[in-house]
Amino acid sequence: MRSSLGLALACAGLSLAGCGGSAIAPPAGPQTTTFPIATGASDTTAAFEVLRYYPSSIVINAGDTLSWTIASGSPHIIALVPSGQNAPAPPANIKPAGGTSYDGTAFTSSGLIDQGATYSLRFPTPGTYTVLCLVHQPEMRETVTVQPAGAARPLIPAQITAVAAVDSAADVNAARAVPASFPFAPGGTHLALGLAPQTSPPSVLSIYRFLDGPSLDAAITVPVGTTVTWSNVSNVPHNVVFPVAGQPIPATFNDFGPALGSSVYDGTALTSSGLVTPGQSYSLTFDHAGVFVYSCSLHDTQGMQSSVTVI
Ligand SMILES: [Cu+2]
């Protein structure tokens, strides 16, 4: 990802100058400041996701506050894990932990929070801290360097915001090109269950869709008896859930539960892959004609839904 620091700083400078001299926080001094952190990014359809903090490293002063806002369709868990400790394993990690400040001694987490939600932490103690997202590892990391109070800060909050806007827009644009890297025969029965440009080293770009070619549309039509395979070629877990034909996925469905149903689907029984992690595949054979709508239950609110028409 190209850094647009210079451009954004120039923009920030222009916009600040254009404010008619309204007061801005000075870069140095004993005052404490709150810095906004855009957390993740996505387009309005939430198909194109970026797993990244903006910025991914920041220098603040002791007593300053970081305020993360979820800026993507995908939820995140903003967490700091003291050295020598472990974060709770899923699903316990979706709960918030700790207080309103972090000094490196106690596990502290926002819990799982959705688009638009904000989480703030004060950093009273100089040091270097790593912010993780417990959902998106190893992609999402942010380094926080806390200087002694009164030190000169390299960037003011308005500059952080300006850089984030430019960089996140560039990243979402980069994600729009990812479907072109669809790795299977287009229009076939081997579909992508999410797509990332590469997983090693991990990309921060991720497509939250089913794909059967280099576009976002994965609706396919196949003859009775066809086996369809979905491979997770992305960097986040997904699932493939066929409810009873014509019905929604039940409200009681466990997104993280085991596989359900058999390897053959006829529309009469809820059938699920269970969690399909990056690199794993799932296959299902269709032995009855019909139009069968399916979803990723983790990301159906982001539009991760498609259909198999069996004729
Ligand atoms: Cu998903």
mmCIF file of C-alpha atoms and ligand atoms in Angstrom:
data_model
loop_
_atom_site.group_PDB
_atom_site.id
_atom_site.type_symbol
_atom_site.label_atom_id
_atom_site.label_comp_id
_atom_site.label_asym_id
_atom_site.label_seq_id
_atom_site.Cartn_x
_atom_site.Cartn_y
_atom_site.Cartn_z
ATOM 1 C CA MET A 1 0.000 0.000 0.000
ATOM 2 C CA ARG A 2 1.418 3.295 -1.067
ATOM 3 C CA SER A 3 1.682 5.755 1.790
ATOM 4 C CA SER A 4 0.014 9.026 1.041
ATOM 5 C CA LEU A 5 1.426 10.797 4.042
ATOM 6 C CA GLY A 6 2.866 13.733 2.140
ATOM 7 C CA LEU A 7 -0.249 14.355 0.086
ATOM 8 C CA ALA A 8 -2.553 14.020 3.044
ATOM 9 C CA LEU A 9 -0.440 16.289 5.200
ATOM 10 C CA ALA A 10 -0.537 18.875 2.443
ATOM 11 C CA CYS A 11 -4.342 18.505 2.343
ATOM 12 C CA ALA A 12 -4.573 18.769 6.104
ATOM 13 C CA GLY A 13 -2.457 21.891 6.015
ATOM 14 C CA LEU A 14 -4.661 23.409 3.347
ATOM 15 C CA SER A 15 -7.893 22.612 5.134
ATOM 16 C CA LEU A 16 -6.595 23.902 8.434
ATOM 17 C CA ALA A 17 -5.385 27.089 6.799
ATOM 18 C CA GLY A 18 -8.806 27.331 5.173
ATOM 19 C CA CYS A 19 -10.512 27.258 8.561
ATOM 20 C CA GLY A 20 -9.842 30.972 8.954
ATOM 21 C CA GLY A 21 -7.342 30.512 11.754
ATOM 22 C CA SER A 22 -9.598 28.550 14.093
ATOM 23 C CA ALA A 23 -7.649 27.117 17.002
ATOM 24 C CA ILE A 24 -6.038 23.689 16.654
ATOM 25 C CA ALA A 25 -4.294 21.614 19.280
ATOM 26 C CA PRO A 26 -0.602 22.482 19.437
ATOM 27 C CA PRO A 27 1.748 19.598 18.614
ATOM 28 C CA ALA A 28 3.658 19.941 21.883
ATOM 29 C CA GLY A 29 2.843 20.868 25.427
ATOM 30 C CA PRO A 30 1.360 19.435 28.585
ATOM 31 C CA GLN A 31 -2.186 19.215 27.202
ATOM 32 C CA THR A 32 -3.558 15.790 26.523
ATOM 33 C CA THR A 33 -5.184 15.026 23.203
ATOM 34 C CA THR A 34 -7.493 12.420 21.710
ATOM 35 C CA PHE A 35 -6.386 10.815 18.460
ATOM 36 C CA PRO A 36 -8.960 9.215 16.132
ATOM 37 C CA ILE A 37 -8.078 5.810 14.684
ATOM 38 C CA ALA A 38 -10.078 4.541 11.718
ATOM 39 C CA THR A 39 -10.387 0.794 12.262
ATOM 40 C CA GLY A 40 -10.736 -1.195 9.073
ATOM 41 C CA ALA A 41 -12.169 0.148 5.839
ATOM 42 C CA SER A 42 -14.697 -1.020 3.299
ATOM 43 C CA ASP A 43 -16.816 0.172 0.416
ATOM 44 C CA THR A 44 -20.535 0.811 0.924
ATOM 45 C CA THR A 45 -21.465 -2.754 -0.072
ATOM 46 C CA ALA A 46 -18.976 -4.139 2.480
ATOM 47 C CA ALA A 47 -17.702 -6.544 -0.192
ATOM 48 C CA PHE A 48 -14.275 -4.920 -0.344
ATOM 49 C CA GLU A 49 -12.717 -4.964 3.111
ATOM 50 C CA VAL A 50 -9.381 -3.727 4.384
ATOM 51 C CA LEU A 51 -7.998 -5.269 7.573
ATOM 52 C CA ARG A 52 -5.911 -2.405 8.831
ATOM 53 C CA TYR A 53 -5.646 0.322 11.453
ATOM 54 C CA TYR A 54 -5.197 3.893 10.208
ATOM 55 C CA PRO A 55 -2.504 4.658 11.136
ATOM 56 C CA SER A 56 -0.693 1.393 11.770
ATOM 57 C CA SER A 57 1.774 3.227 13.988
ATOM 58 C CA ILE A 58 1.275 6.372 16.020
ATOM 59 C CA VAL A 59 3.283 8.478 18.444
ATOM 60 C CA ILE A 60 1.388 10.094 21.313
ATOM 61 C CA ASN A 61 2.173 11.511 24.736
ATOM 62 C CA ALA A 62 1.493 10.028 28.155
ATOM 63 C CA GLY A 63 -2.073 10.915 29.099
ATOM 64 C CA ASP A 64 -3.301 11.026 25.502
ATOM 65 C CA THR A 65 -6.277 8.949 24.386
ATOM 66 C CA LEU A 66 -6.751 6.824 21.290
ATOM 67 C CA SER A 67 -10.305 6.595 20.016
ATOM 68 C CA TRP A 68 -10.940 3.806 17.511
ATOM 69 C CA THR A 69 -14.027 3.867 15.309
ATOM 70 C CA ILE A 70 -15.031 0.807 13.290
ATOM 71 C CA ALA A 71 -14.986 2.060 9.712
ATOM 72 C CA SER A 72 -15.674 -1.251 7.946
ATOM 73 C CA GLY A 73 -18.624 -3.549 7.432
ATOM 74 C CA SER A 74 -16.588 -6.181 9.247
ATOM 75 C CA PRO A 75 -16.618 -5.983 13.069
ATOM 76 C CA HIS A 76 -13.341 -5.961 15.012
ATOM 77 C CA ILE A 77 -11.947 -6.636 18.505
ATOM 78 C CA ILE A 78 -9.481 -3.914 19.499
ATOM 79 C CA ALA A 79 -7.233 -5.487 22.117
ATOM 80 C CA LEU A 80 -3.950 -5.021 23.952
ATOM 81 C CA VAL A 81 -2.253 -8.069 25.422
ATOM 82 C CA PRO A 82 0.476 -7.536 28.064
ATOM 83 C CA SER A 83 3.712 -9.395 27.340
ATOM 84 C CA GLY A 84 3.641 -12.874 28.851
ATOM 85 C CA GLN A 85 -0.160 -13.028 28.839
ATOM 86 C CA ASN A 86 -2.572 -14.573 26.375
ATOM 87 C CA ALA A 87 -5.770 -13.189 24.936
ATOM 88 C CA PRO A 88 -8.850 -15.301 25.687
ATOM 89 C CA ALA A 89 -9.668 -17.825 22.971
ATOM 90 C CA PRO A 90 -12.838 -17.549 20.878
ATOM 91 C CA PRO A 91 -15.688 -17.250 21.666
ATOM 92 C CA ALA A 92 -14.770 -15.735 25.079
ATOM 93 C CA ASN A 93 -12.712 -13.052 23.320
ATOM 94 C CA ILE A 94 -15.828 -11.265 22.046
ATOM 95 C CA LYS A 95 -16.435 -9.832 25.530
ATOM 96 C CA PRO A 96 -14.932 -6.484 26.574
ATOM 97 C CA ALA A 97 -12.131 -6.529 29.154
ATOM 98 C CA GLY A 98 -10.172 -4.011 31.249
ATOM 99 C CA GLY A 99 -10.867 -0.398 32.043
ATOM 100 C CA THR A 100 -10.606 2.959 30.328
ATOM 101 C CA SER A 101 -6.814 3.150 30.271
ATOM 102 C CA TYR A 102 -3.945 0.824 29.375
ATOM 103 C CA ASP A 103 -0.526 0.778 31.022
ATOM 104 C CA GLY A 104 0.723 -2.598 29.795
ATOM 105 C CA THR A 105 -0.300 -4.648 32.845
ATOM 106 C CA ALA A 106 -3.830 -5.957 32.223
ATOM 107 C CA PHE A 107 -5.438 -7.484 29.141
ATOM 108 C CA THR A 108 -7.737 -4.814 27.734
ATOM 109 C CA SER A 109 -10.237 -5.212 24.916
ATOM 110 C CA SER A 110 -13.170 -3.497 23.252
ATOM 111 C CA GLY A 111 -14.879 -6.829 22.739
ATOM 112 C CA LEU A 112 -16.477 -7.416 19.346
ATOM 113 C CA ILE A 113 -17.790 -4.092 18.074
ATOM 114 C CA ASP A 114 -19.580 -3.227 14.839
ATOM 115 C CA GLN A 115 -19.397 -0.553 12.195
ATOM 116 C CA GLY A 116 -19.758 2.939 13.657
ATOM 117 C CA ALA A 117 -18.969 1.913 17.235
ATOM 118 C CA THR A 118 -16.184 3.753 19.042
ATOM 119 C CA TYR A 119 -13.783 2.516 21.715
ATOM 120 C CA SER A 120 -11.390 4.763 23.619
ATOM 121 C CA LEU A 121 -8.364 4.112 25.834
ATOM 122 C CA ARG A 122 -6.044 6.484 27.655
ATOM 123 C CA PHE A 123 -2.315 5.677 27.731
ATOM 124 C CA PRO A 124 -0.882 7.098 30.996
ATOM 125 C CA THR A 125 2.545 5.438 30.867
ATOM 126 C CA PRO A 126 5.386 5.949 28.353
ATOM 127 C CA GLY A 127 6.302 2.827 26.422
ATOM 128 C CA THR A 128 5.608 0.959 23.207
ATOM 129 C CA TYR A 129 2.369 -1.012 22.927
ATOM 130 C CA THR A 130 0.843 -3.227 20.241
ATOM 131 C CA VAL A 131 -2.844 -3.051 19.432
ATOM 132 C CA LEU A 132 -4.253 -6.207 17.851
ATOM 133 C CA CYS A 133 -7.589 -7.106 16.363
ATOM 134 C CA LEU A 134 -8.410 -10.486 17.875
ATOM 135 C CA VAL A 135 -10.542 -11.332 14.831
ATOM 136 C CA HIS A 136 -8.023 -10.438 12.143
ATOM 137 C CA GLN A 137 -4.592 -11.749 12.981
ATOM 138 C CA PRO A 138 -1.882 -11.377 11.833
ATOM 139 C CA GLU A 139 -3.134 -8.621 9.544
ATOM 140 C CA MET A 140 -4.356 -5.966 11.975
ATOM 141 C CA ARG A 141 -1.678 -4.529 14.224
ATOM 142 C CA GLU A 142 -0.995 -1.025 15.391
ATOM 143 C CA THR A 143 2.088 0.162 17.225
ATOM 144 C CA VAL A 144 1.520 2.871 19.821
ATOM 145 C CA THR A 145 4.569 4.747 21.040
ATOM 146 C CA VAL A 146 3.815 6.756 24.169
ATOM 147 C CA GLN A 147 6.287 9.538 24.845
ATOM 148 C CA PRO A 148 6.600 11.381 28.154
ATOM 149 C CA ALA A 149 3.999 14.091 28.674
ATOM 150 C CA GLY A 150 4.970 17.381 27.086
ATOM 151 C CA ALA A 151 7.063 15.905 24.272
ATOM 152 C CA ALA A 152 6.599 17.133 20.701
ATOM 153 C CA ARG A 153 4.081 15.000 18.837
ATOM 154 C CA PRO A 154 4.867 14.320 15.169
ATOM 155 C CA LEU A 155 1.231 14.616 14.044
ATOM 156 C CA ILE A 156 -1.873 16.334 15.358
ATOM 157 C CA PRO A 157 -5.290 14.595 15.267
ATOM 158 C CA ALA A 158 -6.469 16.474 12.151
ATOM 159 C CA GLN A 159 -3.428 15.199 10.279
ATOM 160 C CA ILE A 160 -4.046 11.602 11.438
ATOM 161 C CA THR A 161 -7.622 11.904 10.138
ATOM 162 C CA ALA A 162 -6.514 13.320 6.797
ATOM 163 C CA VAL A 163 -3.921 10.596 6.245
ATOM 164 C CA ALA A 164 -6.444 7.898 7.206
ATOM 165 C CA ALA A 165 -8.983 9.197 4.704
ATOM 166 C CA VAL A 166 -6.501 9.164 1.839
ATOM 167 C CA ASP A 167 -4.898 5.827 2.728
ATOM 168 C CA SER A 168 -8.157 3.979 3.387
ATOM 169 C CA ALA A 169 -9.657 5.186 0.093
ATOM 170 C CA ALA A 170 -6.531 3.973 -1.729
ATOM 171 C CA ASP A 171 -6.742 0.593 0.019
ATOM 172 C CA VAL A 172 -10.434 0.108 -0.817
ATOM 173 C CA ASN A 173 -9.615 0.954 -4.440
ATOM 174 C CA ALA A 174 -6.821 -1.624 -4.369
ATOM 175 C CA ALA A 175 -9.308 -4.184 -3.021
ATOM 176 C CA ARG A 176 -11.599 -3.568 -6.014
ATOM 177 C CA ALA A 177 -8.915 -5.152 -8.218
ATOM 178 C CA VAL A 178 -8.706 -8.347 -6.146
ATOM 179 C CA PRO A 179 -11.538 -10.310 -7.864
ATOM 180 C CA ALA A 180 -9.374 -10.295 -11.012
ATOM 181 C CA SER A 181 -7.109 -12.764 -9.194
ATOM 182 C CA PHE A 182 -9.910 -15.392 -8.984
ATOM 183 C CA PRO A 183 -7.838 -18.605 -9.044
ATOM 184 C CA PHE A 184 -10.235 -21.208 -10.511
ATOM 185 C CA ALA A 185 -11.900 -21.730 -13.900
ATOM 186 C CA PRO A 186 -14.458 -18.886 -14.243
ATOM 187 C CA GLY A 187 -18.069 -19.996 -14.471
ATOM 188 C CA GLY A 188 -17.328 -23.474 -13.152
ATOM 189 C CA THR A 189 -18.301 -25.377 -10.021
ATOM 190 C CA HIS A 190 -15.204 -24.461 -8.000
ATOM 191 C CA LEU A 191 -16.071 -21.246 -6.201
ATOM 192 C CA ALA A 192 -14.099 -18.897 -3.998
ATOM 193 C CA LEU A 193 -15.358 -18.535 -0.424
ATOM 194 C CA GLY A 194 -13.856 -15.122 0.114
ATOM 195 C CA LEU A 195 -10.771 -13.987 -1.757
ATOM 196 C CA ALA A 196 -7.527 -12.258 -0.865
ATOM 197 C CA PRO A 197 -4.696 -11.360 -3.254
ATOM 198 C CA GLN A 198 -2.399 -13.626 -1.262
ATOM 199 C CA THR A 199 -2.337 -15.097 2.209
ATOM 200 C CA SER A 200 1.403 -15.477 2.666
ATOM 201 C CA PRO A 201 2.562 -12.908 3.494
ATOM 202 C CA PRO A 202 -0.921 -11.962 4.609
ATOM 203 C CA SER A 203 -2.695 -9.273 2.635
ATOM 204 C CA VAL A 204 -4.805 -6.656 4.390
ATOM 205 C CA LEU A 205 -7.237 -6.749 1.452
ATOM 206 C CA SER A 206 -10.182 -9.154 1.579
ATOM 207 C CA ILE A 207 -13.260 -9.809 -0.550
ATOM 208 C CA TYR A 208 -16.259 -10.864 1.563
ATOM 209 C CA ARG A 209 -18.199 -12.574 -1.195
ATOM 210 C CA PHE A 210 -18.739 -15.897 -2.938
ATOM 211 C CA LEU A 211 -17.161 -15.732 -6.397
ATOM 212 C CA ASP A 212 -17.279 -17.985 -9.452
ATOM 213 C CA GLY A 213 -15.084 -15.721 -11.559
ATOM 214 C CA PRO A 214 -13.446 -12.293 -11.623
ATOM 215 C CA SER A 215 -16.630 -10.490 -10.548
ATOM 216 C CA LEU A 216 -18.679 -10.434 -7.362
ATOM 217 C CA ASP A 217 -21.520 -12.537 -8.768
ATOM 218 C CA ALA A 218 -21.434 -16.229 -7.865
ATOM 219 C CA ALA A 219 -24.980 -17.311 -8.773
ATOM 220 C CA ILE A 220 -24.552 -20.525 -10.749
ATOM 221 C CA THR A 221 -26.838 -22.918 -12.604
ATOM 222 C CA VAL A 222 -25.908 -26.596 -12.623
ATOM 223 C CA PRO A 223 -27.502 -29.925 -13.573
ATOM 224 C CA VAL A 224 -28.942 -32.274 -10.954
ATOM 225 C CA GLY A 225 -26.173 -34.400 -9.483
ATOM 226 C CA THR A 226 -23.496 -31.690 -9.618
ATOM 227 C CA THR A 227 -21.005 -31.320 -6.788
ATOM 228 C CA VAL A 228 -20.010 -27.735 -6.035
ATOM 229 C CA THR A 229 -16.825 -26.923 -4.125
ATOM 230 C CA TRP A 230 -16.092 -23.727 -2.197
ATOM 231 C CA SER A 231 -12.484 -22.989 -1.259
ATOM 232 C CA ASN A 232 -11.575 -20.289 1.220
ATOM 233 C CA VAL A 233 -8.858 -18.431 -0.668
ATOM 234 C CA SER A 234 -9.022 -15.465 1.674
ATOM 235 C CA ASN A 235 -7.560 -14.399 4.975
ATOM 236 C CA VAL A 236 -10.659 -14.691 7.183
ATOM 237 C CA PRO A 237 -12.944 -17.615 8.108
ATOM 238 C CA HIS A 238 -16.292 -17.974 6.374
ATOM 239 C CA ASN A 239 -18.978 -20.635 6.135
ATOM 240 C CA VAL A 240 -21.447 -21.976 3.579
ATOM 241 C CA VAL A 241 -24.956 -22.306 5.002
ATOM 242 C CA PHE A 242 -27.926 -23.669 3.040
ATOM 243 C CA PRO A 243 -31.100 -23.271 5.124
ATOM 244 C CA VAL A 244 -34.224 -25.265 4.367
ATOM 245 C CA ALA A 245 -35.158 -24.042 0.871
ATOM 246 C CA GLY A 246 -37.224 -20.859 0.979
ATOM 247 C CA GLN A 247 -36.499 -20.191 4.666
ATOM 248 C CA PRO A 248 -34.000 -17.900 6.366
ATOM 249 C CA ILE A 249 -31.138 -19.240 8.447
ATOM 250 C CA PRO A 250 -32.717 -19.894 11.897
ATOM 251 C CA ALA A 251 -32.031 -17.242 14.546
ATOM 252 C CA THR A 252 -30.631 -19.976 16.781
ATOM 253 C CA PHE A 253 -27.951 -20.933 14.241
ATOM 254 C CA ASN A 254 -24.458 -21.007 15.786
ATOM 255 C CA ASP A 255 -22.050 -19.179 13.474
ATOM 256 C CA PHE A 256 -19.128 -21.029 15.012
ATOM 257 C CA GLY A 257 -20.809 -24.416 15.310
ATOM 258 C CA PRO A 258 -19.878 -27.668 13.601
ATOM 259 C CA ALA A 259 -20.861 -28.850 10.136
ATOM 260 C CA LEU A 260 -24.560 -29.768 9.808
ATOM 261 C CA GLY A 261 -26.393 -32.014 7.384
ATOM 262 C CA SER A 262 -24.879 -34.425 4.911
ATOM 263 C CA SER A 263 -22.752 -34.107 1.788
ATOM 264 C CA VAL A 264 -25.925 -34.090 -0.327
ATOM 265 C CA TYR A 265 -28.456 -31.237 -0.246
ATOM 266 C CA ASP A 266 -32.026 -31.536 -1.461
ATOM 267 C CA GLY A 267 -33.480 -28.391 0.138
ATOM 268 C CA THR A 268 -35.186 -30.128 3.066
ATOM 269 C CA ALA A 269 -32.540 -29.898 5.807
ATOM 270 C CA LEU A 270 -30.359 -27.072 7.121
ATOM 271 C CA THR A 271 -26.887 -27.859 5.794
ATOM 272 C CA SER A 272 -23.730 -26.064 6.874
ATOM 273 C CA SER A 273 -20.026 -26.369 6.181
ATOM 274 C CA GLY A 274 -19.148 -25.270 9.704
ATOM 275 C CA LEU A 275 -16.329 -22.739 9.874
ATOM 276 C CA VAL A 276 -14.120 -22.917 6.767
ATOM 277 C CA THR A 277 -10.783 -21.362 7.596
ATOM 278 C CA PRO A 278 -8.333 -19.998 4.993
ATOM 279 C CA GLY A 279 -6.987 -22.863 2.879
ATOM 280 C CA GLN A 280 -9.908 -25.212 3.618
ATOM 281 C CA SER A 281 -12.607 -26.332 1.185
ATOM 282 C CA TYR A 282 -16.188 -27.608 1.393
ATOM 283 C CA SER A 283 -18.159 -29.595 -1.185
ATOM 284 C CA LEU A 284 -21.877 -30.257 -1.525
ATOM 285 C CA THR A 285 -23.784 -32.349 -4.072
ATOM 286 C CA PHE A 286 -27.201 -31.175 -5.330
ATOM 287 C CA ASP A 287 -29.590 -34.027 -6.127
ATOM 288 C CA HIS A 288 -32.860 -32.094 -6.522
ATOM 289 C CA ALA A 289 -33.892 -29.292 -8.867
ATOM 290 C CA GLY A 290 -34.597 -25.888 -7.359
ATOM 291 C CA VAL A 291 -33.212 -22.466 -6.608
ATOM 292 C CA PHE A 292 -31.214 -22.646 -3.407
ATOM 293 C CA VAL A 293 -30.116 -19.440 -1.693
ATOM 294 C CA TYR A 294 -27.168 -19.707 0.672
ATOM 295 C CA SER A 295 -25.134 -17.393 2.865
ATOM 296 C CA CYS A 296 -22.062 -17.041 4.976
ATOM 297 C CA SER A 297 -23.795 -16.688 8.348
ATOM 298 C CA LEU A 298 -20.845 -14.678 9.679
ATOM 299 C CA HIS A 299 -21.114 -12.082 6.936
ATOM 300 C CA ASP A 300 -24.667 -12.256 5.554
ATOM 301 C CA THR A 301 -25.378 -8.792 6.939
ATOM 302 C CA GLN A 302 -22.528 -7.652 4.679
ATOM 303 C CA GLY A 303 -24.279 -9.148 1.664
ATOM 304 C CA MET A 304 -22.336 -12.415 1.554
ATOM 305 C CA GLN A 305 -25.108 -14.432 -0.075
ATOM 306 C CA SER A 306 -25.583 -16.188 -3.402
ATOM 307 C CA SER A 307 -27.544 -19.026 -5.000
ATOM 308 C CA VAL A 308 -27.236 -22.354 -6.749
ATOM 309 C CA THR A 309 -29.928 -23.078 -9.332
ATOM 310 C CA VAL A 310 -30.229 -26.818 -9.976
ATOM 311 C CA ILE A 311 -31.988 -27.897 -13.207
HETATM 312 CU CU CU B 1 -17.997 -14.757 5.752
#
